[in-house]
Amino acid sequence: MLGAPGSGKGTLTSRLLKKVTQLSSISTGDLLRQEIGRKSSMGKVAEEYIKQGALLPDDFMAKFVTAELGTRNWLNNRASFLLDGFPRTGNQAVQLDNELLKHDSRINLVVELNVPPEVILERIDNRWVHASSGRVYNLSYNPPKVPFKDDITGEPLTKRSDDNPEIFKVRLDKYFEQLKSIKEFYQQQGVFSTVSGDTSDIIFPKLLQLVESKFT
């Protein structure tokens, strides 16, 4: 699943997994945040790039995701999985394709979430998170029951370090610049589709219909 930062990949993935139960997912964003929270060597590298609004290097991300797939043993078990937020560049797509072919596997559907940049920037400005659980709130359409408190624990909500409109604008520009090569790569393989909308409620029925039509 492809989409700009803030396009709703996590929310839509969560909803999709509830409907398509044979799927499991890997969110590179969640994994990176976990590594940053643990202050691991990979987390420290990732944090520096994110603070600058820069994309992580292709070889770093390819090794990161491949290692996670190996840890979960999904490739050897022929599991069905969904990659949320990876690959992000044409080079990452090529590296992933090469790695999957070693296990006689291929990506068989790529979905781009097409959300207008101005909508994303407004979401980011209003986004707050519960750091330890990853629960996400939005002051506009998904506010916490008690202002700036997590609904489950009552603990304070925080802003992610990269949830700054100026930094996010840089990330969005870089995302759309990098999207061209990955889009071309998967279009050539005949597996690329796009679903569009301003909100997850608009996009999700289209996404579910697409997945069900491909994998009845």
Coordinates of N, CA and C in Angstrom, one line a residue:
M1 N 0.8 -1.2 0.0 CA 0.0 0.0 0.0 C 0.9 1.2 0.0
L2 N 0.7 2.1 -1.0 CA 1.5 3.3 -1.1 C 0.6 4.5 -0.8
G3 N 1.3 5.5 -0.2 CA 0.5 6.7 0.1 C 1.5 7.7 0.8
A4 N 1.2 9.0 0.6 CA 2.1 10.0 1.2 C 2.0 9.9 2.7
P5 N 3.0 10.3 3.5 CA 2.9 10.4 4.9 C 1.6 11.2 5.3
G6 N 0.8 10.6 6.2 CA -0.5 11.2 6.6 C -1.6 10.9 5.7
S7 N -1.5 10.0 4.7 CA -2.6 9.7 3.8 C -3.6 8.7 4.4
G8 N -3.2 8.1 5.6 CA -4.2 7.2 6.2 C -3.8 5.7 6.0
K9 N -2.6 5.4 5.6 CA -2.2 4.0 5.4 C -2.5 3.2 6.6
G10 N -2.1 3.6 7.8 CA -2.3 2.8 9.0 C -3.7 2.5 9.3
T11 N -4.6 3.6 9.2 CA -6.0 3.4 9.5 C -6.6 2.5 8.5
L12 N -6.3 2.7 7.2 CA -6.9 1.8 6.2 C -6.4 0.4 6.2
T13 N -5.2 0.2 6.6 CA -4.6 -1.1 6.7 C -5.4 -1.9 7.9
S14 N -5.6 -1.2 9.0 CA -6.2 -1.8 10.1 C -7.7 -2.2 9.8
R15 N -8.4 -1.4 9.0 CA -9.7 -1.7 8.6 C -9.7 -2.8 7.6
L16 N -8.8 -2.9 6.7 CA -8.7 -3.9 5.7 C -8.4 -5.3 6.4
L17 N -7.5 -5.3 7.4 CA -7.2 -6.6 8.0 C -8.4 -7.2 8.7
K18 N -9.3 -6.3 9.2 CA -10.5 -6.9 9.9 C -11.4 -7.5 8.9
K19 N -11.4 -7.1 7.6 CA -12.3 -7.7 6.6 C -11.6 -8.8 5.8
V20 N -10.3 -8.7 5.6 CA -9.6 -9.8 4.9 C -8.6 -10.5 5.9
T21 N -9.2 -11.4 6.6 CA -8.5 -12.0 7.7 C -7.3 -12.8 7.4
Q22 N -7.1 -13.3 6.1 CA -5.9 -14.1 5.8 C -4.7 -13.2 5.6
L23 N -4.8 -11.9 5.7 CA -3.7 -11.0 5.5 C -3.1 -10.6 6.9
S24 N -1.8 -10.5 6.9 CA -1.1 -9.8 8.0 C -0.3 -8.7 7.4
S25 N 0.1 -7.7 8.3 CA 0.8 -6.5 7.7 C 2.1 -6.2 8.4
I26 N 2.9 -5.5 7.7 CA 4.1 -4.9 8.2 C 4.0 -3.4 7.9
S27 N 4.1 -2.6 8.9 CA 4.1 -1.1 8.7 C 5.5 -0.6 9.0
T28 N 6.2 -0.2 8.0 CA 7.6 0.3 8.2 C 7.6 1.5 9.1
G29 N 6.6 2.3 9.0 CA 6.5 3.5 9.9 C 6.5 3.1 11.4
D30 N 5.6 2.1 11.7 CA 5.5 1.6 13.1 C 6.8 0.9 13.5
L31 N 7.3 0.1 12.7 CA 8.6 -0.5 13.0 C 9.7 0.5 13.3
L32 N 9.8 1.5 12.4 CA 10.9 2.5 12.7 C 10.6 3.2 14.0
R33 N 9.4 3.6 14.3 CA 9.1 4.3 15.5 C 9.4 3.4 16.7
Q34 N 9.2 2.1 16.6 CA 9.6 1.2 17.7 C 11.1 1.2 17.9
E35 N 11.8 1.1 16.8 CA 13.3 1.2 16.9 C 13.8 2.5 17.5
I36 N 13.2 3.6 17.1 CA 13.5 4.9 17.6 C 13.3 4.9 19.1
G37 N 12.1 4.4 19.5 CA 11.8 4.3 20.9 C 12.7 3.5 21.7
R38 N 13.2 2.4 21.1 CA 14.2 1.6 21.8 C 15.6 2.1 21.8
K39 N 15.8 3.2 21.0 CA 17.1 3.8 20.8 C 18.2 2.8 20.3
S40 N 17.7 1.9 19.4 CA 18.6 1.0 18.8 C 19.5 1.7 17.8
S41 N 20.5 1.0 17.3 CA 21.4 1.6 16.3 C 20.6 2.0 15.0
M42 N 19.7 1.1 14.6 CA 18.9 1.5 13.4 C 17.9 2.6 13.7
G43 N 17.4 2.6 14.9 CA 16.5 3.7 15.3 C 17.1 5.1 15.4
K44 N 18.4 5.1 15.8 CA 19.1 6.4 15.8 C 19.4 6.9 14.4
V45 N 19.7 6.0 13.5 CA 19.9 6.4 12.1 C 18.6 7.0 11.5
A46 N 17.5 6.2 11.8 CA 16.2 6.6 11.2 C 15.8 8.0 11.8
E47 N 16.0 8.2 13.1 CA 15.6 9.4 13.7 C 16.3 10.7 13.1
E48 N 17.5 10.5 12.8 CA 18.2 11.7 12.2 C 17.7 12.0 10.8
Y49 N 17.4 11.1 10.0 CA 16.8 11.3 8.7 C 15.4 12.0 8.9
I50 N 14.6 11.4 9.7 CA 13.2 11.9 9.9 C 13.2 13.3 10.4
K51 N 14.1 13.6 11.4 CA 14.1 15.0 11.9 C 14.4 16.0 10.8
Q52 N 15.1 15.6 9.8 CA 15.5 16.5 8.7 C 14.4 16.4 7.5
G53 N 13.4 15.6 7.7 CA 12.4 15.5 6.7 C 12.9 14.7 5.5
A54 N 13.9 13.9 5.7 CA 14.5 13.2 4.5 C 14.1 11.7 4.5
L55 N 14.0 11.2 3.3 CA 13.7 9.7 3.2 C 15.0 8.9 3.6
L56 N 14.7 7.8 4.2 CA 15.8 6.9 4.6 C 16.4 6.2 3.4
P57 N 17.7 5.9 3.4 CA 18.4 5.4 2.2 C 17.7 4.0 1.8
D58 N 17.7 3.8 0.5 CA 17.1 2.6 -0.1 C 17.7 1.3 0.5
D59 N 19.0 1.2 0.5 CA 19.6 0.0 1.0 C 19.3 -0.2 2.5
F60 N 19.2 0.8 3.3 CA 18.8 0.7 4.7 C 17.4 0.1 4.8
M61 N 16.5 0.7 4.1 CA 15.1 0.2 4.2 C 14.9 -1.2 3.6
A62 N 15.6 -1.5 2.5 CA 15.5 -2.9 2.0 C 15.9 -3.9 3.0
K63 N 17.1 -3.7 3.6 CA 17.6 -4.6 4.6 C 16.7 -4.7 5.8
F64 N 16.1 -3.5 6.2 CA 15.3 -3.4 7.4 C 14.0 -4.3 7.2
V65 N 13.3 -4.1 6.0 CA 12.1 -4.9 5.8 C 12.4 -6.4 5.5
T66 N 13.4 -6.7 4.8 CA 13.8 -8.1 4.5 C 14.1 -8.8 5.8
A67 N 14.8 -8.1 6.7 CA 15.1 -8.8 8.0 C 13.8 -9.0 8.8
E68 N 12.8 -8.1 8.7 CA 11.6 -8.3 9.4 C 10.8 -9.5 8.8
L69 N 10.7 -9.6 7.5 CA 10.0 -10.7 6.8 C 10.7 -12.0 7.3
G70 N 12.0 -12.0 7.4 CA 12.7 -13.2 7.8 C 12.4 -13.6 9.2
T71 N 12.3 -12.6 10.1 CA 12.1 -12.8 11.5 C 10.7 -13.4 11.7
R72 N 9.7 -13.0 10.9 CA 8.4 -13.5 11.0 C 8.2 -14.8 10.2
N73 N 9.2 -15.2 9.4 CA 9.1 -16.4 8.6 C 8.0 -16.5 7.7
W74 N 7.5 -15.3 7.2 CA 6.4 -15.3 6.3 C 6.7 -15.8 4.9
L75 N 7.9 -15.6 4.4 CA 8.2 -16.0 3.1 C 8.3 -17.5 3.0
N76 N 9.0 -18.1 4.0 CA 9.1 -19.6 4.0 C 7.8 -20.3 4.2
N77 N 6.9 -19.6 4.9 CA 5.5 -20.2 5.2 C 4.5 -19.9 4.1
R78 N 4.9 -19.2 3.1 CA 4.0 -18.7 2.0 C 2.8 -18.0 2.5
A79 N 3.0 -17.1 3.5 CA 2.0 -16.3 4.1 C 1.6 -15.2 3.1
S80 N 0.3 -14.7 3.3 CA -0.1 -13.5 2.6 C 0.1 -12.3 3.4
F81 N 0.8 -11.3 2.9 CA 1.1 -10.2 3.7 C 0.9 -8.9 3.0
L82 N 0.7 -7.8 3.7 CA 0.5 -6.5 3.2 C 1.7 -5.6 3.7
L83 N 2.3 -4.9 2.8 CA 3.4 -4.0 3.2 C 2.8 -2.5 3.2
D84 N 2.9 -1.9 4.3 CA 2.3 -0.6 4.5 C 3.5 0.4 4.5
G85 N 3.6 1.2 3.4 CA 4.7 2.2 3.4 C 6.0 1.8 2.8
F86 N 6.1 0.6 2.2 CA 7.3 0.1 1.6 C 6.9 -0.8 0.4
P87 N 7.6 -0.7 -0.7 CA 8.8 0.2 -1.0 C 8.3 1.6 -1.3
R88 N 9.2 2.6 -1.1 CA 8.9 4.0 -1.3 C 9.6 4.6 -2.6
T89 N 10.5 3.8 -3.2 CA 11.3 4.3 -4.3 C 11.3 3.2 -5.4
G90 N 11.6 3.5 -6.6 CA 11.8 2.5 -7.6 C 12.9 1.6 -7.3
N91 N 14.0 2.1 -6.7 CA 15.1 1.2 -6.4 C 14.8 0.2 -5.3
Q92 N 14.0 0.7 -4.3 CA 13.5 -0.2 -3.2 C 12.6 -1.3 -3.8
A93 N 11.8 -0.9 -4.8 CA 10.9 -1.9 -5.4 C 11.7 -3.0 -6.1
V94 N 12.8 -2.6 -6.8 CA 13.6 -3.5 -7.5 C 14.3 -4.5 -6.5
Q95 N 14.8 -3.9 -5.4 CA 15.5 -4.7 -4.4 C 14.5 -5.7 -3.8
L96 N 13.3 -5.2 -3.5 CA 12.3 -6.1 -2.9 C 11.9 -7.2 -3.8
D97 N 11.7 -6.9 -5.1 CA 11.3 -7.8 -6.1 C 12.4 -8.9 -6.2
N98 N 13.7 -8.5 -6.2 CA 14.8 -9.5 -6.3 C 14.8 -10.4 -5.0
E99 N 14.5 -9.9 -3.9 CA 14.5 -10.7 -2.7 C 13.3 -11.6 -2.6
L100 N 12.1 -11.2 -3.1 CA 11.0 -12.1 -3.1 C 11.1 -13.2 -4.1
L101 N 11.8 -12.9 -5.2 CA 11.9 -14.0 -6.2 C 12.8 -15.1 -5.7
K102 N 13.7 -14.9 -4.8 CA 14.4 -15.9 -4.2 C 13.5 -16.9 -3.5
H103 N 12.3 -16.5 -3.1 CA 11.4 -17.3 -2.4 C 10.2 -17.7 -3.3
D104 N 10.4 -17.5 -4.6 CA 9.3 -17.7 -5.6 C 8.0 -17.0 -5.2
S105 N 8.2 -15.7 -4.8 CA 7.1 -14.8 -4.5 C 7.2 -13.5 -5.3
R106 N 6.0 -12.9 -5.4 CA 6.0 -11.6 -6.1 C 4.9 -10.7 -5.5
I107 N 5.1 -9.4 -5.6 CA 4.0 -8.5 -5.2 C 2.9 -8.6 -6.3
N108 N 1.7 -8.9 -5.9 CA 0.6 -9.1 -6.9 C -0.5 -8.0 -6.9
L109 N -0.4 -7.0 -6.0 CA -1.2 -5.8 -6.0 C -0.5 -4.7 -5.3
V110 N -0.5 -3.5 -6.0 CA 0.0 -2.3 -5.4 C -1.1 -1.3 -5.5
V111 N -1.4 -0.7 -4.4 CA -2.5 0.3 -4.3 C -1.9 1.7 -3.8
E112 N -2.1 2.7 -4.6 CA -1.8 4.0 -4.2 C -3.0 4.8 -3.6
L113 N -2.8 5.3 -2.4 CA -3.8 6.1 -1.8 C -3.6 7.6 -2.2
N114 N -4.5 8.1 -3.0 CA -4.4 9.4 -3.6 C -5.2 10.4 -2.8
V115 N -4.5 11.1 -1.8 CA -5.2 12.1 -1.0 C -4.5 13.4 -1.3
P116 N -5.3 14.5 -1.5 CA -4.8 15.8 -1.8 C -3.8 16.3 -0.7
P117 N -2.7 16.9 -1.1 CA -1.7 17.3 -0.1 C -2.2 18.3 0.9
E118 N -3.1 19.2 0.5 CA -3.6 20.2 1.4 C -4.5 19.5 2.6
V119 N -5.1 18.4 2.2 CA -5.9 17.6 3.2 C -4.9 16.9 4.2
I120 N -3.8 16.4 3.7 CA -2.8 15.8 4.5 C -2.2 16.7 5.5
L121 N -1.8 17.9 5.0 CA -1.2 18.9 5.9 C -2.2 19.3 7.0
E122 N -3.4 19.4 6.7 CA -4.4 19.8 7.7 C -4.5 18.7 8.8
R123 N -4.5 17.4 8.3 CA -4.6 16.3 9.2 C -3.4 16.3 10.2
I124 N -2.2 16.5 9.6 CA -1.0 16.5 10.4 C -1.0 17.5 11.5
D125 N -1.5 18.7 11.2 CA -1.6 19.8 12.1 C -2.4 19.5 13.3
N126 N -3.4 18.6 13.1 CA -4.4 18.2 14.1 C -4.2 16.8 14.7
R127 N -3.1 16.2 14.3 CA -2.8 14.8 14.8 C -2.1 14.8 16.1
W128 N -2.6 13.9 17.0 CA -1.9 13.7 18.3 C -1.9 12.2 18.5
V129 N -0.9 11.7 19.2 CA -0.7 10.3 19.4 C -0.5 9.9 20.8
H130 N -0.8 8.6 21.2 CA -0.4 8.0 22.4 C 0.9 7.2 22.1
A131 N 2.0 7.7 22.6 CA 3.3 7.2 22.1 C 3.5 5.8 22.4
S132 N 3.1 5.3 23.6 CA 3.5 3.9 23.9 C 2.6 2.8 23.2
S133 N 1.4 3.2 22.8 CA 0.5 2.2 22.1 C 0.4 2.5 20.6
G134 N 0.7 3.7 20.2 CA 0.6 4.1 18.7 C -0.8 4.5 18.4
R135 N -1.7 4.6 19.3 CA -3.1 5.1 19.0 C -3.0 6.6 18.5
V136 N -3.8 6.8 17.4 CA -3.7 8.1 16.8 C -5.1 8.8 16.9
Y137 N -5.0 10.1 17.2 CA -6.2 10.9 17.3 C -6.1 12.1 16.4
N138 N -7.2 12.6 16.0 CA -7.3 13.8 15.2 C -8.3 14.8 15.8
L139 N -7.9 16.0 16.1 CA -8.8 16.9 16.8 C -10.0 17.3 15.9
S140 N -9.9 17.1 14.6 CA -11.0 17.5 13.7 C -12.1 16.4 13.6
Y141 N -11.7 15.1 13.4 CA -12.7 14.1 13.1 C -12.6 12.8 14.0
N142 N -11.5 12.7 14.8 CA -11.4 11.6 15.7 C -10.8 12.0 17.0
P143 N -11.4 13.0 17.7 CA -10.8 13.6 18.9 C -10.9 12.6 20.1
P144 N -9.9 12.7 21.1 CA -10.0 11.9 22.3 C -11.2 12.4 23.1
K145 N -11.7 11.4 24.0 CA -12.9 11.8 24.8 C -12.6 12.9 25.8
V146 N -11.4 12.9 26.3 CA -10.9 14.0 27.2 C -9.8 14.7 26.4
P147 N -9.9 16.0 26.2 CA -8.9 16.7 25.4 C -7.4 16.3 25.8
F148 N -6.7 15.9 24.7 CA -5.2 15.6 24.8 C -4.9 14.5 25.8
K149 N -5.9 13.6 26.1 CA -5.7 12.4 26.9 C -6.1 11.1 26.1
D150 N -5.3 10.1 26.3 CA -5.6 8.8 25.6 C -6.9 8.2 26.2
D151 N -7.8 7.7 25.3 CA -9.0 7.2 25.8 C -8.9 6.0 26.7
I152 N -7.9 5.1 26.5 CA -7.7 3.9 27.2 C -7.0 4.1 28.5
T153 N -5.9 4.8 28.5 CA -5.0 4.9 29.7 C -5.2 6.2 30.4
G154 N -5.7 7.2 29.8 CA -5.8 8.6 30.4 C -4.5 9.3 30.4
E155 N -3.4 8.7 29.7 CA -2.1 9.3 29.7 C -2.1 10.5 28.7
P156 N -1.2 11.4 28.8 CA -1.2 12.6 27.9 C -0.8 12.2 26.5
L157 N -1.4 12.8 25.5 CA -1.1 12.6 24.1 C 0.1 13.6 23.8
T158 N 0.8 13.2 22.7 CA 2.0 14.0 22.3 C 1.9 14.2 20.8
K159 N 2.7 15.1 20.3 CA 2.9 15.2 18.9 C 4.2 14.5 18.5
R160 N 4.1 13.8 17.3 CA 5.3 13.2 16.8 C 6.3 14.2 16.4
S161 N 7.6 13.9 16.5 CA 8.6 14.9 16.3 C 8.6 15.4 14.9
D162 N 8.1 14.6 13.9 CA 8.0 15.1 12.5 C 6.7 15.6 12.1
D163 N 5.7 15.7 13.1 CA 4.4 16.3 12.8 C 4.4 17.8 12.8
N164 N 5.2 18.4 12.0 CA 5.4 19.8 11.9 C 5.1 20.1 10.4
P165 N 4.1 21.1 10.2 CA 3.7 21.3 8.8 C 4.9 21.7 7.8
E166 N 5.9 22.4 8.3 CA 7.0 22.8 7.4 C 7.8 21.6 7.1
I167 N 8.2 20.7 8.1 CA 8.9 19.5 7.8 C 8.1 18.6 6.9
F168 N 6.8 18.5 7.2 CA 5.9 17.6 6.5 C 5.8 18.0 5.0
K169 N 5.8 19.3 4.8 CA 5.8 19.7 3.4 C 7.0 19.2 2.6
V170 N 8.1 19.2 3.2 CA 9.3 18.7 2.6 C 9.2 17.2 2.3
R171 N 8.6 16.5 3.3 CA 8.4 15.0 3.1 C 7.4 14.7 2.0
L172 N 6.4 15.5 1.9 CA 5.4 15.3 0.8 C 6.0 15.6 -0.5
D173 N 6.8 16.6 -0.7 CA 7.4 16.9 -1.9 C 8.3 15.8 -2.4
K174 N 9.1 15.3 -1.4 CA 10.0 14.2 -1.7 C 9.3 12.9 -2.1
Y175 N 8.1 12.7 -1.4 CA 7.3 11.5 -1.7 C 6.8 11.5 -3.1
F176 N 6.2 12.6 -3.5 CA 5.7 12.7 -4.9 C 6.8 12.6 -5.9
E177 N 7.9 13.1 -5.6 CA 9.1 13.0 -6.5 C 9.5 11.6 -6.7
Q178 N 9.6 10.8 -5.6 CA 10.0 9.5 -5.6 C 8.9 8.5 -6.2
L179 N 7.6 8.9 -6.1 CA 6.5 8.1 -6.5 C 6.6 7.7 -8.0
K180 N 7.1 8.6 -8.8 CA 7.1 8.4 -10.3 C 7.8 7.1 -10.7
S181 N 9.0 6.8 -10.1 CA 9.7 5.6 -10.6 C 9.1 4.3 -10.1
I182 N 8.6 4.4 -8.8 CA 7.9 3.2 -8.3 C 6.6 2.9 -9.0
K183 N 5.9 3.9 -9.4 CA 4.7 3.8 -10.1 C 4.9 3.2 -11.5
E184 N 5.9 3.6 -12.2 CA 6.3 3.1 -13.5 C 6.7 1.6 -13.4
F185 N 7.5 1.3 -12.3 CA 7.9 -0.1 -12.1 C 6.7 -1.1 -12.0
Y186 N 5.8 -0.7 -11.2 CA 4.6 -1.6 -10.9 C 3.6 -1.5 -12.0
Q187 N 3.5 -0.4 -12.7 CA 2.6 -0.4 -13.9 C 3.1 -1.3 -15.0
Q188 N 4.4 -1.4 -15.1 CA 5.0 -2.3 -16.1 C 4.7 -3.8 -15.8
Q189 N 4.6 -4.0 -14.5 CA 4.3 -5.4 -14.0 C 2.8 -5.7 -14.0
G190 N 2.0 -4.6 -14.3 CA 0.5 -4.8 -14.4 C -0.2 -5.0 -13.1
V191 N 0.4 -4.4 -12.0 CA -0.2 -4.7 -10.7 C -0.6 -3.4 -9.9
F192 N -0.5 -2.2 -10.6 CA -0.7 -0.9 -10.0 C -2.1 -0.4 -10.1
S193 N -2.7 0.0 -9.0 CA -4.0 0.6 -9.0 C -4.0 1.9 -8.0
T194 N -5.0 2.7 -8.2 CA -5.1 3.9 -7.4 C -6.5 4.0 -6.8
V195 N -6.7 4.4 -5.6 CA -8.0 4.8 -5.0 C -7.8 6.2 -4.4
S196 N -8.8 7.0 -4.7 CA -8.8 8.4 -4.3 C -9.9 8.8 -3.3
G197 N -9.6 9.9 -2.6 CA -10.6 10.4 -1.7 C -10.0 11.3 -0.6
D198 N -10.8 12.1 0.1 CA -10.3 13.0 1.1 C -10.3 12.4 2.5
T199 N -11.0 11.4 2.7 CA -11.1 10.7 4.0 C -11.0 9.2 3.9
S200 N -10.7 8.6 5.0 CA -10.6 7.1 5.0 C -12.0 6.5 4.8
D201 N -13.0 7.2 5.2 CA -14.4 6.6 5.0 C -14.8 6.6 3.5
I202 N -14.2 7.6 2.8 CA -14.5 7.6 1.3 C -13.6 6.6 0.6
I203 N -12.4 6.5 1.1 CA -11.4 5.6 0.4 C -11.7 4.1 0.7
F204 N -12.0 3.8 1.9 CA -12.1 2.4 2.3 C -13.0 1.5 1.5
P205 N -14.2 1.9 1.2 CA -15.1 1.0 0.3 C -14.5 0.7 -1.0
K206 N -13.8 1.7 -1.6 CA -13.1 1.5 -2.9 C -12.0 0.6 -2.7
L207 N -11.2 0.7 -1.7 CA -10.1 -0.2 -1.4 C -10.5 -1.6 -1.2
L208 N -11.5 -1.8 -0.4 CA -12.0 -3.2 -0.1 C -12.6 -3.8 -1.4
Q209 N -13.3 -3.0 -2.2 CA -13.8 -3.6 -3.4 C -12.7 -4.0 -4.4
L210 N -11.7 -3.2 -4.4 CA -10.5 -3.5 -5.3 C -9.9 -4.8 -4.8
V211 N -9.6 -4.9 -3.5 CA -8.9 -6.1 -3.0 C -9.8 -7.4 -3.3
E212 N -11.1 -7.2 -3.0 CA -12.0 -8.4 -3.1 C -12.1 -8.8 -4.6
S213 N -12.0 -7.8 -5.5 CA -12.1 -8.1 -6.9 C -10.9 -8.8 -7.4
K214 N -9.7 -8.5 -6.8 CA -8.5 -9.1 -7.2 C -8.3 -10.5 -6.6
F215 N -8.8 -10.7 -5.4 CA -8.5 -12.0 -4.7 C -9.8 -12.6 -4.2
T216 N -10.7 -12.9 -5.1 CA -12.0 -13.5 -4.7 C -11.8 -14.9 -4.2

